[in-house]
PDB file of C-alpha atoms and ligand atoms in Angstrom:
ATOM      1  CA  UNK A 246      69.170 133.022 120.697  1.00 89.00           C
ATOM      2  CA  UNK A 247      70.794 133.886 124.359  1.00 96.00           C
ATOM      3  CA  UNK A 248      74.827 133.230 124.239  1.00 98.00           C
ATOM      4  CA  UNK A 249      75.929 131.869 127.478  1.00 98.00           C
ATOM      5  CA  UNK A 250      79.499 131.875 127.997  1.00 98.00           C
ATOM      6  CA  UNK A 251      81.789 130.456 130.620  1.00 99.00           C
ATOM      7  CA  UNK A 252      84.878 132.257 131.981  1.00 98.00           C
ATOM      8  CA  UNK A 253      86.412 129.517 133.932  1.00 98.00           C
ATOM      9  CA  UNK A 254      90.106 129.281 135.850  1.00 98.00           C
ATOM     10  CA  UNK A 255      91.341 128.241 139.595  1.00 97.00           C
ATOM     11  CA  UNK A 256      90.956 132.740 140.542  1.00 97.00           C
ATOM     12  CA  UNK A 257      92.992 131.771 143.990  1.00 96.00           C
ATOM     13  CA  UNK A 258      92.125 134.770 144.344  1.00 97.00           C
ATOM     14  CA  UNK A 259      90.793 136.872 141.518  1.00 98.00           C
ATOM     15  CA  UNK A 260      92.333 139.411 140.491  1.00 98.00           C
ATOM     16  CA  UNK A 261      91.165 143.187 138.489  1.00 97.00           C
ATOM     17  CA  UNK A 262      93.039 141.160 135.428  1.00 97.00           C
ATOM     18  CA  UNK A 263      90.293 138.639 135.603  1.00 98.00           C
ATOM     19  CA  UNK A 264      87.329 141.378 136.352  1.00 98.00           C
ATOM     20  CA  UNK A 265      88.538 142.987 133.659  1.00 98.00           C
ATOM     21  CA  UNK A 266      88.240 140.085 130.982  1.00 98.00           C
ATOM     22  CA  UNK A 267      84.673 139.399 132.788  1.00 98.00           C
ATOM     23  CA  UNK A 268      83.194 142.473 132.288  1.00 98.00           C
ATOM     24  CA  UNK A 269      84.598 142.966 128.897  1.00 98.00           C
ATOM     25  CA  UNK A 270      82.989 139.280 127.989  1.00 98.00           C
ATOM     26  CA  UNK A 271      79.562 140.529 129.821  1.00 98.00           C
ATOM     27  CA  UNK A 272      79.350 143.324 127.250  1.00 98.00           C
ATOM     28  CA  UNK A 273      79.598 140.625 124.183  1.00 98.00           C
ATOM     29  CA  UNK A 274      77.747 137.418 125.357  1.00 98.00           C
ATOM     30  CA  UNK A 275      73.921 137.327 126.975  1.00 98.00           C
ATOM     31  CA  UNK A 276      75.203 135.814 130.125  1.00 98.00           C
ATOM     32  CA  UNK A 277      79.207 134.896 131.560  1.00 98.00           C
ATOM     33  CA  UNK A 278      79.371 132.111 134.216  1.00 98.00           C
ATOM     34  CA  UNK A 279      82.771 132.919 136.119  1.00 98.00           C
ATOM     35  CA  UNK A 280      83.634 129.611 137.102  1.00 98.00           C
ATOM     36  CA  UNK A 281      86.213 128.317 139.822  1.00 98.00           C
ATOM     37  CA  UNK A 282      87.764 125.068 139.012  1.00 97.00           C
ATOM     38  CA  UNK A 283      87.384 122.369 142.549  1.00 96.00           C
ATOM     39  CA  UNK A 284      90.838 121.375 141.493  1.00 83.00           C
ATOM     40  CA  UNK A 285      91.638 118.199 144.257  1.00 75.00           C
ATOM     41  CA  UNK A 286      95.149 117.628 142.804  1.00 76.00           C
ATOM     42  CA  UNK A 287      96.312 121.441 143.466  1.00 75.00           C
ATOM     43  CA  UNK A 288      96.330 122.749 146.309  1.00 87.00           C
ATOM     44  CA  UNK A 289      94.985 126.411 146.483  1.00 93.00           C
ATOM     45  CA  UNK A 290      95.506 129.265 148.555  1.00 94.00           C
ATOM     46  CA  UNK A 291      91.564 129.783 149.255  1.00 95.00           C
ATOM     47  CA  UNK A 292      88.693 127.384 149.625  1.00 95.00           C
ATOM     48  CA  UNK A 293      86.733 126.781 146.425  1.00 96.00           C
ATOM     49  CA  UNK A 294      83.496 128.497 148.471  1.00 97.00           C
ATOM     50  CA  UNK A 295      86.057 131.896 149.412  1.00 97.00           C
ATOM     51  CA  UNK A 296      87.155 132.168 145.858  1.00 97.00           C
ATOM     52  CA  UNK A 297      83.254 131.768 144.827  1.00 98.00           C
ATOM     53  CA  UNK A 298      82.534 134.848 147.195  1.00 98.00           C
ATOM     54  CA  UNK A 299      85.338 137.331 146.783  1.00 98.00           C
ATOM     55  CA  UNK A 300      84.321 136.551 142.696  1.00 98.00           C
ATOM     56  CA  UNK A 301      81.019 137.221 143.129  1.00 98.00           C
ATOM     57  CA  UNK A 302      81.505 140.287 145.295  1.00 98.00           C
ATOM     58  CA  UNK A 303      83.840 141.764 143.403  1.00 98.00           C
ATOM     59  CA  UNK A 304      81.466 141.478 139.945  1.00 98.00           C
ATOM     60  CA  UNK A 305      78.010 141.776 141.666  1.00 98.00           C
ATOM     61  CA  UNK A 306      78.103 145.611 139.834  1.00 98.00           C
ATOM     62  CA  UNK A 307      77.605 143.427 136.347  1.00 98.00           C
ATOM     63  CA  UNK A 308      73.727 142.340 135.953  1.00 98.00           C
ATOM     64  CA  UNK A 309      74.916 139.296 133.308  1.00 98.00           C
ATOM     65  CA  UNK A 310      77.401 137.927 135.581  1.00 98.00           C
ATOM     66  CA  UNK A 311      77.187 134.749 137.304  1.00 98.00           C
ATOM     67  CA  UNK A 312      79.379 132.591 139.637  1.00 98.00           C
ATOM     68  CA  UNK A 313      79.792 129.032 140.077  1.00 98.00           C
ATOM     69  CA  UNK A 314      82.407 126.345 140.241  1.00 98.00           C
ATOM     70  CA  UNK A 315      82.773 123.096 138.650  1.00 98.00           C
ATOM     71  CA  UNK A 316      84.838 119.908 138.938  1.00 96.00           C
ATOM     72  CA  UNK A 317      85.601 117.329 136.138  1.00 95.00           C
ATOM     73  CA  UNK A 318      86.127 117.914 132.543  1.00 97.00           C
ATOM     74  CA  UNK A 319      85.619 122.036 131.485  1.00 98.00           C
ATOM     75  CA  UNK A 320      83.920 120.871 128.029  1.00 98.00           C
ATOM     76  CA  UNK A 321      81.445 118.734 130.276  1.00 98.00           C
ATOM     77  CA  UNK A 322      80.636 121.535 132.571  1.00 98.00           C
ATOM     78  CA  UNK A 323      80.039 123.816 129.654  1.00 98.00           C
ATOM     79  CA  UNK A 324      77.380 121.246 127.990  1.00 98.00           C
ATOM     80  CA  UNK A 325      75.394 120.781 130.997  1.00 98.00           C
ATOM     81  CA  UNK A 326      75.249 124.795 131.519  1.00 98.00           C
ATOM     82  CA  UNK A 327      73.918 124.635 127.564  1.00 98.00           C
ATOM     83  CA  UNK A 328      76.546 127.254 126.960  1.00 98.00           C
ATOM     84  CA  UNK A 329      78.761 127.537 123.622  1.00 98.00           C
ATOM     85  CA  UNK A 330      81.780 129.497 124.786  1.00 98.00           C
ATOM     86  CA  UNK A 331      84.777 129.504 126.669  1.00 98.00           C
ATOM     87  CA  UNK A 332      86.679 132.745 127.926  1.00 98.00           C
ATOM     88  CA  UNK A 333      89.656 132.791 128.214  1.00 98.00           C
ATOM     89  CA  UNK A 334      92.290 136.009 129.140  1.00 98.00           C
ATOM     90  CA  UNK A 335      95.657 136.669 127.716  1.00 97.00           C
ATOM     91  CA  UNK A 336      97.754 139.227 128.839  1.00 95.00           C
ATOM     92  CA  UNK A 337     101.403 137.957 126.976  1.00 91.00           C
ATOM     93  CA  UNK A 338     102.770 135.561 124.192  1.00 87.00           C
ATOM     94  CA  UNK A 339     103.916 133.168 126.899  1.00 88.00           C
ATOM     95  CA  UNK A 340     100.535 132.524 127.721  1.00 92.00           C
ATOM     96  CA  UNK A 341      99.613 131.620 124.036  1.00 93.00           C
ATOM     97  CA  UNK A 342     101.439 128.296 123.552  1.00 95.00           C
ATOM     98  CA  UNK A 343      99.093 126.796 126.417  1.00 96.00           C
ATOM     99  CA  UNK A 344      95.693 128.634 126.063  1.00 97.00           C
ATOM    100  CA  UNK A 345      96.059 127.668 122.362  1.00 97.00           C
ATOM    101  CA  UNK A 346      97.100 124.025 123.239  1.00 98.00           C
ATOM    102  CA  UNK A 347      93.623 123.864 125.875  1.00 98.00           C
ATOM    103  CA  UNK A 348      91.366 125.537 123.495  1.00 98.00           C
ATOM    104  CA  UNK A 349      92.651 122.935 120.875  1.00 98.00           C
ATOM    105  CA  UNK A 350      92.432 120.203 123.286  1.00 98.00           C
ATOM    106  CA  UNK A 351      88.648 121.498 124.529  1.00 98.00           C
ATOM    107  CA  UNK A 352      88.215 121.346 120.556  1.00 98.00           C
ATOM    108  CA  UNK A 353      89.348 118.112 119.810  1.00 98.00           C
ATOM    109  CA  UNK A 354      86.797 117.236 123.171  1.00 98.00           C
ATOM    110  CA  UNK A 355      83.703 119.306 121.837  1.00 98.00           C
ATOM    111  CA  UNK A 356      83.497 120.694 118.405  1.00 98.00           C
ATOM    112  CA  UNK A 357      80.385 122.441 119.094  1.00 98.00           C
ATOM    113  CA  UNK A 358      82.082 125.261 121.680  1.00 98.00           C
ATOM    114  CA  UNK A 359      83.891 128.016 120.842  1.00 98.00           C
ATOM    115  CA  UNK A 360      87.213 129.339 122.815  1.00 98.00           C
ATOM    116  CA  UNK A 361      86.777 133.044 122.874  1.00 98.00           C
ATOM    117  CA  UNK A 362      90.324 134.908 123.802  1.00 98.00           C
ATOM    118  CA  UNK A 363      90.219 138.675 125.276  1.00 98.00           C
ATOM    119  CA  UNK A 364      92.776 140.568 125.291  1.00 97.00           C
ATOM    120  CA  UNK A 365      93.925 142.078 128.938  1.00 96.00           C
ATOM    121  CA  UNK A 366      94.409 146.060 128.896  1.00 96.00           C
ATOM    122  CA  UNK A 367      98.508 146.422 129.438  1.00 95.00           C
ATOM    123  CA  UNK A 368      98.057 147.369 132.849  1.00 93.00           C
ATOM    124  CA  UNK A 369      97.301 144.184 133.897  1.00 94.00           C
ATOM    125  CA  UNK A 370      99.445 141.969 131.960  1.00 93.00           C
ATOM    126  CA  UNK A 371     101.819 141.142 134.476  1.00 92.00           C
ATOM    127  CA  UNK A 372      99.242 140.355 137.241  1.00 94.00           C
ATOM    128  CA  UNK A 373      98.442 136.897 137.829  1.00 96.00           C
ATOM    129  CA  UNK A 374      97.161 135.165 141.212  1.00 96.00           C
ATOM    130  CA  UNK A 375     100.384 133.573 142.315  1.00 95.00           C
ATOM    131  CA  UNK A 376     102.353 136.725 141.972  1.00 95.00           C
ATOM    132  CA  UNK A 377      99.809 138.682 144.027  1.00 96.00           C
ATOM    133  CA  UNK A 378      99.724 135.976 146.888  1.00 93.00           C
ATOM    134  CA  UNK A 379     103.837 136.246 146.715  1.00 93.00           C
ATOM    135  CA  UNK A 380     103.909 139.884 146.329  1.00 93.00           C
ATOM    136  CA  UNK A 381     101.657 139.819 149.583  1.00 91.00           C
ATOM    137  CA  UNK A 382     103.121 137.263 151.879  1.00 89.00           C
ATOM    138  CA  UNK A 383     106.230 139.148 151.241  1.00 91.00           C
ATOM    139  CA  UNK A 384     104.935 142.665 152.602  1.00 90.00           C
ATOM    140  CA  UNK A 385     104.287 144.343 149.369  1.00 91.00           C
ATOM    141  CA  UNK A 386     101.480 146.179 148.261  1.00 90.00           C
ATOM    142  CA  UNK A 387      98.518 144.211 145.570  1.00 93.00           C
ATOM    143  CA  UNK A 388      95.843 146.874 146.659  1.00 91.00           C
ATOM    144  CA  UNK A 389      95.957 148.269 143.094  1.00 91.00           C
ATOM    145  CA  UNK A 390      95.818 144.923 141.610  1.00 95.00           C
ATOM    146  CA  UNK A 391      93.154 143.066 143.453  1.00 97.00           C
ATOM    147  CA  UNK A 392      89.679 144.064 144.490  1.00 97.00           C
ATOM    148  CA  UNK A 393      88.762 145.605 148.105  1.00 96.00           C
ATOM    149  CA  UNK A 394      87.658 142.190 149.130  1.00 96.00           C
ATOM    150  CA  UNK A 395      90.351 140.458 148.166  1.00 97.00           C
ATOM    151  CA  UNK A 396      92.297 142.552 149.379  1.00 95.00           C
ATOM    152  CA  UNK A 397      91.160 142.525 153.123  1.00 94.00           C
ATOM    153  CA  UNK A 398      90.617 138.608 152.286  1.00 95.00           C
ATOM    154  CA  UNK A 399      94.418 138.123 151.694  1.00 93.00           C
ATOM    155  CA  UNK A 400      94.930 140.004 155.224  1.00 90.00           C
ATOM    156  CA  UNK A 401      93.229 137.115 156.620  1.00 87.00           C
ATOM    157  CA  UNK A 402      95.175 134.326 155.258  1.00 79.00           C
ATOM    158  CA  UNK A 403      98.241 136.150 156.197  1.00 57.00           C
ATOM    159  CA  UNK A 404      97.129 136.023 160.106  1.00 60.00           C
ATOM    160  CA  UNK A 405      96.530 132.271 159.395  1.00 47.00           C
ATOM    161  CA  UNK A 406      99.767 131.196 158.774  1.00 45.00           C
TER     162      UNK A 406
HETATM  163  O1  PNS B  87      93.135 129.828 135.936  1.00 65.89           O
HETATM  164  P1  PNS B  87      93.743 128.592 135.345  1.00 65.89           P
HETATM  165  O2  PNS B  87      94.332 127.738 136.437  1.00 65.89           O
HETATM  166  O3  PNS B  87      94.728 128.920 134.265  1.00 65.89           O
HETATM  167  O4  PNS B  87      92.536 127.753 134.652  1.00 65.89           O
HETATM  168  C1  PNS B  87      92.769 126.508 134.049  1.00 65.89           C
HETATM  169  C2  PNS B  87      91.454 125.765 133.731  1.00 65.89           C
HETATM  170  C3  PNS B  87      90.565 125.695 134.967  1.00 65.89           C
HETATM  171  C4  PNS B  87      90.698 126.493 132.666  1.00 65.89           C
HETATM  172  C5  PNS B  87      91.819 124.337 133.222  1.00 65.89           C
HETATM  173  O5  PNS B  87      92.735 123.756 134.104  1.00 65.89           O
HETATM  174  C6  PNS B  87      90.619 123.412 133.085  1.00 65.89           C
HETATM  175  O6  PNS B  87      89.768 123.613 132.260  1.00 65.89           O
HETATM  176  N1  PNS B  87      90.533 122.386 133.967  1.00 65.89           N
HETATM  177  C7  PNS B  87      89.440 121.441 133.992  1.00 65.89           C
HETATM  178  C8  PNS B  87      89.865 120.067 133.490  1.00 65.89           C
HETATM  179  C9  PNS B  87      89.868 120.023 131.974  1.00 65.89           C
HETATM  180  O7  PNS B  87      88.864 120.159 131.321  1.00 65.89           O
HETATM  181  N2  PNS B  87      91.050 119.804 131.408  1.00 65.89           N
HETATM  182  C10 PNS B  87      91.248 119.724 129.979  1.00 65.89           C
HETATM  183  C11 PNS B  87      91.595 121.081 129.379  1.00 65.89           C
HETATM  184  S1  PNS B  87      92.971 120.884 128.333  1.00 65.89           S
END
């Protein structure tokens, strides 16, 4: 039986943390469906269709990977793709307490799917979107953190404001 699991989160933009958890979840599960959240409520950075292509640019070297985005309940989305896991990174002990509150919450939603944790590699554990946009916007340098299309991506959204 094919494993199909989904790694999902907002990735405004992603980052190398987040290719890193992907590609480390393509070489466990049959397929990963990287999935950006079309999150009305909060407003993002990039368009739900930008964060879709920097993703799937930036992960197009990994045969198993696919991108998407979804809207609604996660535990929904992950029924109709007939998958039975959820990826999800962590990089410290301060994000425990909520991943372990979701995946308890997904649970309590959907018995049936699993919440699969991966562990960053220390070098990324203190990169997350928001700090790269900041770190950016404020002249400094995310070219080691982000891939080359995000990175020329962010340049972009620089000009624009
Ligand atoms: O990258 P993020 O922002 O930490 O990802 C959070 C995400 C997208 C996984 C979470 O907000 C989510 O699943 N949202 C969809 C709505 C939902 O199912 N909420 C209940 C989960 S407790």
């Amino acid at each position: 039986m094919k494993v199909r699991a989904i790694y999902p989160g907002s990735f405004d933009p992603i980052t190398n943390g987040h290719i890193y958890i992907a590609e480390r979840a393509a070489a466990i599960f049959d397929e990963v469906i990287v999935s950006v959240l079309v999150n009305e409520r909060k407003s993002a950075a990039f368009t739900v269709k930008e964060r879709c292509e920097m993703a799937r640019d930036s992960l197009k070297h990994v045969a198993n990977i696919k991108v998407d985005s979804f809207n609604g309940l996660l535990v929904d989305y992950v029924k109709q793709k007939e998958a039975a896991v959820i990826i999800r990174g962590l990089r410290a002990m301060s994000d425990f307490e909520y991943e372990f509150q979701m995946a308890l919450m997904n649970r309590q939603l959907a018995p049936e799917i699993e919440t699969f944790f991966i562990v960053t590699d220390p070098k990324y554990s203190y990169v997350s979107s928001s700090s790269v946009r900041e770190i950016f916007h404020f002249g400094g340098t995310v070219k080691d953190v982000v891939p080359r299309v995000v990175f020329e991506k962010l340049k972009t959204l620089h000009k624009g404001k």
